[in-house]
XYZ file of C-alpha atoms in Angstrom:
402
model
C 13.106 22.119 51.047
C 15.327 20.657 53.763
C 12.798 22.007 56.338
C 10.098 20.383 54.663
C 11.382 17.029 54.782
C 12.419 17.574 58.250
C 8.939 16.430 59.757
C 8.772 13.270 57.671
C 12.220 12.001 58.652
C 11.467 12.284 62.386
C 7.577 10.154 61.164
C 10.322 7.613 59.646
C 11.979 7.391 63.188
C 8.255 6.364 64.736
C 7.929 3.592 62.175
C 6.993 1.346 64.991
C 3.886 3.530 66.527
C 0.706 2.911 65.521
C -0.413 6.161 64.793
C 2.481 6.278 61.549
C 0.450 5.822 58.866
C -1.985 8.597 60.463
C 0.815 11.235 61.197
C 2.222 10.854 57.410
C -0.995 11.592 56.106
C -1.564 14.699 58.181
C 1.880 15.285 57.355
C 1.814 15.519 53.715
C -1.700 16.757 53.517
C -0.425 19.924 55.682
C 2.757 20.183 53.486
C 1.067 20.527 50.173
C -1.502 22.589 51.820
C 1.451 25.186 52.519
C 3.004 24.905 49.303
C -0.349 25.672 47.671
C -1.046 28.798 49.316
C 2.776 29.788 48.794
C 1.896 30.005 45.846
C -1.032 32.094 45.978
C 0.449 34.665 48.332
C 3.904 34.692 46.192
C 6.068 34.170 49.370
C 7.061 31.500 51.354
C 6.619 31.875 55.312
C 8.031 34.727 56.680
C 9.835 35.815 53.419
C 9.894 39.561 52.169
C 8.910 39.698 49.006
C 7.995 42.961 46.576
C 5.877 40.913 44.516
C 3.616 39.314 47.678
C -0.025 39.068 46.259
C -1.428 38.243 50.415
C -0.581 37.447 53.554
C -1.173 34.351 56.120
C -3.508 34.717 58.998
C -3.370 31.848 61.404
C -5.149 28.484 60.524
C -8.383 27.027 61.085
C -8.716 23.433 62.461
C -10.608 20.920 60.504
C -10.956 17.631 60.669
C -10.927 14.606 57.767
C -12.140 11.511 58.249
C -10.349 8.803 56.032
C -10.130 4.947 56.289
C -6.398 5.211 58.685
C -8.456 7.241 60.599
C -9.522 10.595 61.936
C -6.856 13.593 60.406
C -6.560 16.600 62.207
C -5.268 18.957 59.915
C -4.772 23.088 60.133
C -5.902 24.640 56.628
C -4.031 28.136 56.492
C -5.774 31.787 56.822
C -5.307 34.382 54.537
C -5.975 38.062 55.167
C -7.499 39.033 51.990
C -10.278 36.141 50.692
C -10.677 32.765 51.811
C -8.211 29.513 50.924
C -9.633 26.089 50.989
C -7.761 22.503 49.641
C -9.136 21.662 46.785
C -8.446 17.570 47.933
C -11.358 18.162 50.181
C -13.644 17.465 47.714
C -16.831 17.094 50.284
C -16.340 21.403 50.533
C -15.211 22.119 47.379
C -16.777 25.559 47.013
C -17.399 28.178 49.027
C -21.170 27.719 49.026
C -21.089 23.664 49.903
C -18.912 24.989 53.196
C -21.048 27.659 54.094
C -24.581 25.688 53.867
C -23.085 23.133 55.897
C -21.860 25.381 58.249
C -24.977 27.823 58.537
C -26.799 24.411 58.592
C -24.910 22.623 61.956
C -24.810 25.301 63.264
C -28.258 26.707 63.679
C -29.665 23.364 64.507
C -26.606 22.865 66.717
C -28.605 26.362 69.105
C -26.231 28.778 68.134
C -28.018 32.546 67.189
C -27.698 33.774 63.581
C -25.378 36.532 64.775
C -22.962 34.362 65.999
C -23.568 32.006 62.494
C -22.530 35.520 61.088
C -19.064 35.197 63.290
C -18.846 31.895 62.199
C -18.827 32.316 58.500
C -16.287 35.725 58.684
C -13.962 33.283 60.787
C -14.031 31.496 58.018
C -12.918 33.655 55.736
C -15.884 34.538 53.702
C -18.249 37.807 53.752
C -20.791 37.987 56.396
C -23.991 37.084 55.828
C -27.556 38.065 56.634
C -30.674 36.553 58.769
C -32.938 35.822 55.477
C -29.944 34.359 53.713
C -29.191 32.016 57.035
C -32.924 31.143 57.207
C -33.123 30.389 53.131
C -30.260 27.960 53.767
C -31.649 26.239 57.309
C -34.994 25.220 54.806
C -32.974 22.847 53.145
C -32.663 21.009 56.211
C -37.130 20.406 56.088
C -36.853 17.865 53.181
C -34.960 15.444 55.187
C -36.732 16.486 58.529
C -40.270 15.868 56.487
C -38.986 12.126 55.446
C -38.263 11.498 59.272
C -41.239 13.216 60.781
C -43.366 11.360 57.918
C -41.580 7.992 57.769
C -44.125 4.691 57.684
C -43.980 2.878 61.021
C -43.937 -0.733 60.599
C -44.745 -3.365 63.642
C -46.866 -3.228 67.084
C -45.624 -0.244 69.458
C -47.295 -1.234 72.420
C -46.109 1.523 74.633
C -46.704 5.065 73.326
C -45.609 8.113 75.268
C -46.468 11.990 75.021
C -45.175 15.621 76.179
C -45.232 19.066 75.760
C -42.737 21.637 75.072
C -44.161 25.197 74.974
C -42.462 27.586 73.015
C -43.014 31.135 71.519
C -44.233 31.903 67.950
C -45.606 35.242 66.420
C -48.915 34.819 64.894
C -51.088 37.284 63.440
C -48.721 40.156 65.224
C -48.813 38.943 68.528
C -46.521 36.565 70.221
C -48.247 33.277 71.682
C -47.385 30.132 73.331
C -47.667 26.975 71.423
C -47.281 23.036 72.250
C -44.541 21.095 70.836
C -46.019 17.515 71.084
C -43.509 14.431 70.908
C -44.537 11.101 70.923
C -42.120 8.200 71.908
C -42.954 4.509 71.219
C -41.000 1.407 71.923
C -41.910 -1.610 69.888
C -42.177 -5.600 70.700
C -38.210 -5.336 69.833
C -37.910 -3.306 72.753
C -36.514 -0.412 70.752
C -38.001 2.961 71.176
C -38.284 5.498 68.735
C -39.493 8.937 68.357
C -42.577 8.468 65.759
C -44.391 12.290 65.438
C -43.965 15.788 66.351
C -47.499 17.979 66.704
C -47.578 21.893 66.847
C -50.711 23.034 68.547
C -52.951 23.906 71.758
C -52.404 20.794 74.030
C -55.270 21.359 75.728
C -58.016 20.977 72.935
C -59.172 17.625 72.214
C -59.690 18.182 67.890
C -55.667 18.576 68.099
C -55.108 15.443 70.125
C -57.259 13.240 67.950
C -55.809 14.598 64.752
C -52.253 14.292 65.804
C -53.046 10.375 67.536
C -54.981 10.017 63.404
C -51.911 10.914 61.282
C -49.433 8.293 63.611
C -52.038 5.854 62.955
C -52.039 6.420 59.101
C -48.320 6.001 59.182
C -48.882 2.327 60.553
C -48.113 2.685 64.816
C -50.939 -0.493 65.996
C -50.590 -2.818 68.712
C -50.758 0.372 71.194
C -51.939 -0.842 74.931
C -50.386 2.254 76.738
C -50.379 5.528 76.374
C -48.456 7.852 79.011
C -48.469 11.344 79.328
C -49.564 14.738 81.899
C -53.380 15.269 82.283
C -54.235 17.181 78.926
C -57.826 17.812 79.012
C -59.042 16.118 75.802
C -56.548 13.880 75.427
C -58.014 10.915 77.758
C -60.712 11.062 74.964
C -58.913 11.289 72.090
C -57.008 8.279 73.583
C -59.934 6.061 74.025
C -61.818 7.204 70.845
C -58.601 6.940 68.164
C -56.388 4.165 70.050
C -58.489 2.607 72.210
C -55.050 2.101 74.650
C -55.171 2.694 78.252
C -54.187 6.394 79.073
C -51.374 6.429 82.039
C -51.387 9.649 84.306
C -47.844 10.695 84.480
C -47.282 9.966 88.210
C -44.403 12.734 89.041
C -46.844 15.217 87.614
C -49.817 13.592 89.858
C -47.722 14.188 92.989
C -46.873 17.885 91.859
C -50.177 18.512 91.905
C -51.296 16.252 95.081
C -49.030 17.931 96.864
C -50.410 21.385 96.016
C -52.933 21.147 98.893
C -50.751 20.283 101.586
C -48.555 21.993 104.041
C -44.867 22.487 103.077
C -43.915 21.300 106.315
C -46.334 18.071 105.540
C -45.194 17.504 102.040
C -42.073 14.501 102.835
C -44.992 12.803 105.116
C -48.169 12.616 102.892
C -45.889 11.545 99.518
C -44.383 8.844 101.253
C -47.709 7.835 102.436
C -49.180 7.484 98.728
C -45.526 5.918 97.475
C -46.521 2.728 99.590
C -49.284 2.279 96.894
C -46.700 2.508 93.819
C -44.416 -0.319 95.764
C -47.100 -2.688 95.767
C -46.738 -6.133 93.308
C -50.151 -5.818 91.646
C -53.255 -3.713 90.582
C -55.204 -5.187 92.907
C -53.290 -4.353 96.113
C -51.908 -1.074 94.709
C -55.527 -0.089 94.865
C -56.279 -1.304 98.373
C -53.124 0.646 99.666
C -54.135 3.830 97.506
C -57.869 4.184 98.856
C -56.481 3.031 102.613
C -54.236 5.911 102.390
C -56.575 8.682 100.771
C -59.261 7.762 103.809
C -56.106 8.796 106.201
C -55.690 11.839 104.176
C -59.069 12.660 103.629
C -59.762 14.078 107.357
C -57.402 16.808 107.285
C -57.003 17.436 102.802
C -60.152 17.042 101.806
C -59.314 18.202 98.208
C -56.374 15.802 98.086
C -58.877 12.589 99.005
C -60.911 13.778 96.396
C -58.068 14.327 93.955
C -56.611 10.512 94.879
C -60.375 9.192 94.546
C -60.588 10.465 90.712
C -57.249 9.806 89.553
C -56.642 6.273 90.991
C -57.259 4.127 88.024
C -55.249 6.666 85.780
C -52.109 7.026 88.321
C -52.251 3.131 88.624
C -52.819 1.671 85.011
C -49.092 0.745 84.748
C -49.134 -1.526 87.215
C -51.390 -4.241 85.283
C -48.680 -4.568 82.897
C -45.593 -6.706 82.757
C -43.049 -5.813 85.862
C -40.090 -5.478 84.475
C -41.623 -2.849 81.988
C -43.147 -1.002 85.083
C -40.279 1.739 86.053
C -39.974 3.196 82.758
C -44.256 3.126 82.274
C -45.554 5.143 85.293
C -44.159 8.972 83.991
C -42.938 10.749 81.166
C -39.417 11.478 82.807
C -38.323 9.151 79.676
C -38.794 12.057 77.914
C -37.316 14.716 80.675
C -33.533 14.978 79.060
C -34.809 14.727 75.323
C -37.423 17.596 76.352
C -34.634 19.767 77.820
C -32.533 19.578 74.838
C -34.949 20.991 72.965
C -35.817 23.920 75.110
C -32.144 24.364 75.026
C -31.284 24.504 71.316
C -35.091 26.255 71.537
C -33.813 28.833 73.799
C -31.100 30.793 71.398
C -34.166 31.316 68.683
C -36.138 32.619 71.660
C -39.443 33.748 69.433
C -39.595 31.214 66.579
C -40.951 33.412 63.040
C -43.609 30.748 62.538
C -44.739 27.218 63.106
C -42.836 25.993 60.547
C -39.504 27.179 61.655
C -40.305 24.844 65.416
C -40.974 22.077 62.961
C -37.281 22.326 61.169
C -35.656 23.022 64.193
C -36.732 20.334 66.693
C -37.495 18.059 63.969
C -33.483 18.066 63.273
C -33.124 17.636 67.183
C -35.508 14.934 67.338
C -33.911 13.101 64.279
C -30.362 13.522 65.792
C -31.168 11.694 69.142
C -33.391 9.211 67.408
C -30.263 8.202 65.349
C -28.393 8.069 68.289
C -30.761 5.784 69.864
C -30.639 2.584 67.149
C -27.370 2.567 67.637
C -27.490 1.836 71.802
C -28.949 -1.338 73.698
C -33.088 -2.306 73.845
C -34.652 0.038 76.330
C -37.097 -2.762 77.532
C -36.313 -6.190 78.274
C -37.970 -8.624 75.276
C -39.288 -10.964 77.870
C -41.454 -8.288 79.427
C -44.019 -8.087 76.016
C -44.902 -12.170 76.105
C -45.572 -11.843 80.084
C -49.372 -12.284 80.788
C -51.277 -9.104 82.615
C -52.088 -10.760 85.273
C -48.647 -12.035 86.175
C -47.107 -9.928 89.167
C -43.792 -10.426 90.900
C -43.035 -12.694 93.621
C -43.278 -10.166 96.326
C -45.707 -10.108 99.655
C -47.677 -6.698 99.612
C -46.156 -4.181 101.733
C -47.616 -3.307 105.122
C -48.791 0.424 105.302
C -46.717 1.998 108.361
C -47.510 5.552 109.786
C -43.877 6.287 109.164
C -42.921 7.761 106.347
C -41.186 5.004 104.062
């Protein structure tokens, strides 16, 4: 008993820290934790006993959260079955642990044979892939409310990408389209608004996918930004009516395709001139000066620049301070990577609906994350007229690269 009080007289010496209150609780919360599992081994720490019913076997770490704070607290092992506080009333039983365990876990990327690790480490029985994938369904109700939620306001910018990942269907393994659409409202906020598994080349998909975010209430869209789907400049005009932006980091991937490695650095600084320009108006000048340079010796790249200048350019009619974060998808780059990373560990997804409760989770964590950070676009920027541009004198188009 004398060693037990030990740690709480040397807490009484630190009565001036501001951590006391906080190291007490962990304190007692670890003592009766040790006297309760004295008692169910029938021996105190290394004691020999005849009559010991187990044995200790290390601790787990496990956090509590409580209003002096964050308690870091070590919940003893046992050899034979499983111990957990009962004061931890959040994971009472055995079950609540392990679903939210299984649950974190497998949306967190990690495979179901290391889920299996996870729940042995914690003292329980291993368990199987069906039982793991019985559990992770529970997770679709909440994902369904997200995914299905009614928008409510104007979302004048609305931006789209693809993830492709790898489902079986019908015995053979194909490659489908995650779709994610991103919107930022007149607040300024953006938020992630659908999620569409399909072929993201067929128009039916696009227009049924732009249909159901427009029965959930997203108006007031004037942009749309995304890579060159075929179909989905139609299903664009015919569903939204918004102007379609061509992403333009996947334009110059592509321009570049039919030049000369050694002439790449030269030509894209020659059509970034265009892109520095204040307004639509000289933007264009600049971009059909530069594709008559071009045309001469890339012939397919002049005709490339001809078709796709009102597509790469439609960002610039809007409001300037808007402009950087209009004119690609790379918005959507890191929240597009984390999902082909937590993707990844599943490798071949069962079905359609197991993409759905996986990077619906995903896409529900980051969206949470995102109320709780600054506007992404400036207020000011949604009451500027189109036709306003900054006060800046075209630049001059130099044979240099810029």
């Amino acid at each position: 008993m004398t060693e037990d009080r030990l740690p709480l007289n040397e807490l009484l010496q630190k009565a001036g820290d501001g951590d006391f209150l906080r190291a007490v609780a962990e304190s007692v919360l670890q003592l009766l934790m040790e006297a309760d599992v004295e008692g169910l081994i029938g021996a105190g720490r290394h004691e020999r006993a005849a009559d010991r019913l187990n044995w200790r076997n290390g601790y787990r770490d496990r956090t509590l959260d409580t209003r002096l704070g964050s308690l870091n607290l070590k919940i003893p092992k046992l050899r034979a079955g499983s111990y957990f506080p009962p004061f931890l009333e959040a994971r009472k039983t055995t079950e609540k642990a392990l679903v939210a365990v299984i649950q974190e876990a497998w949306i967190g990327g990690v495979s179901t044979r290391r889920v299996d690790e996870i729940a042995q480490a914690m003292g329980l029985s291993g368990i199987s892939k069906s039982q793991v994938s019985k559990l992770c369904k529970e997770i679709d109700e909440r994902v369904k409310a997200f995914l299905e939620r009614p928008l409510e306001g104007d979302w004048p910018y609305l931006w789209l990408d693809a993830t492709y990942l790898k489902v079986r269907e019908g015995g053979r393994i194909v490659s489908v389209a995650a779709i994610i659409a991103v919107a930022a409202n007149t607040e300024g906020r953006r938020e992630i608004v659908g999620l569409g598994i399909g072929p993201s080349e067929a128009e039916t998909f696009w227009a049924d996918f732009l249909k159901r975010l427009t029965r959930r209430g997203l108006r007031g869209v004037k942009l749309v930004i995304s890579d060159a789907h075929e179909g989905l400049k139609a299903a664009v005009q015919r569903v939204v009516g918004a102007t379609w932006q061509r992403c333009r980091v996947h334009f110059m991937r592509n321009a570049l395709a039919y030049v000369p490695k050694t002439q790449e650095t030269v030509v894209a600084a020659a059509i970034r001139q265009a892109f520095i320009q204040p307004d639509r108006e000289t933007a264009g000048q600049v971009w059909r000066h530069v594709a008559d340079q071009l045309r001469p010796r890339f012939e397919k790249l002049g005709r490339l620049m001809d078709e796709a200048e009102h597509d790469v350019l439609a960002y610039t009619t809007f409001a300037a301070q808007h402009r950087t974060k209009l004119h690609s998808t790379n918005p959507l780059e890191r929240l597009n990577k984390e999902v082909k990373r937590r993707a990844d560990v599943v490798g071949i997804f069962p079905n359609e609906e197991s993409i759905v409760r996986l990077v619906g989770a995903v896409l529900m964590e980051q969206n949470d994350d995102w109320q709780t950070q600054n506007r992404y676009m400036q207020i000011e920027g949604f009451a500027e007229p189109a036709d306003k541009t900054a006060d800046l004198k075209p630049l001059q188009i130099t044979p240099k690269a810029a």
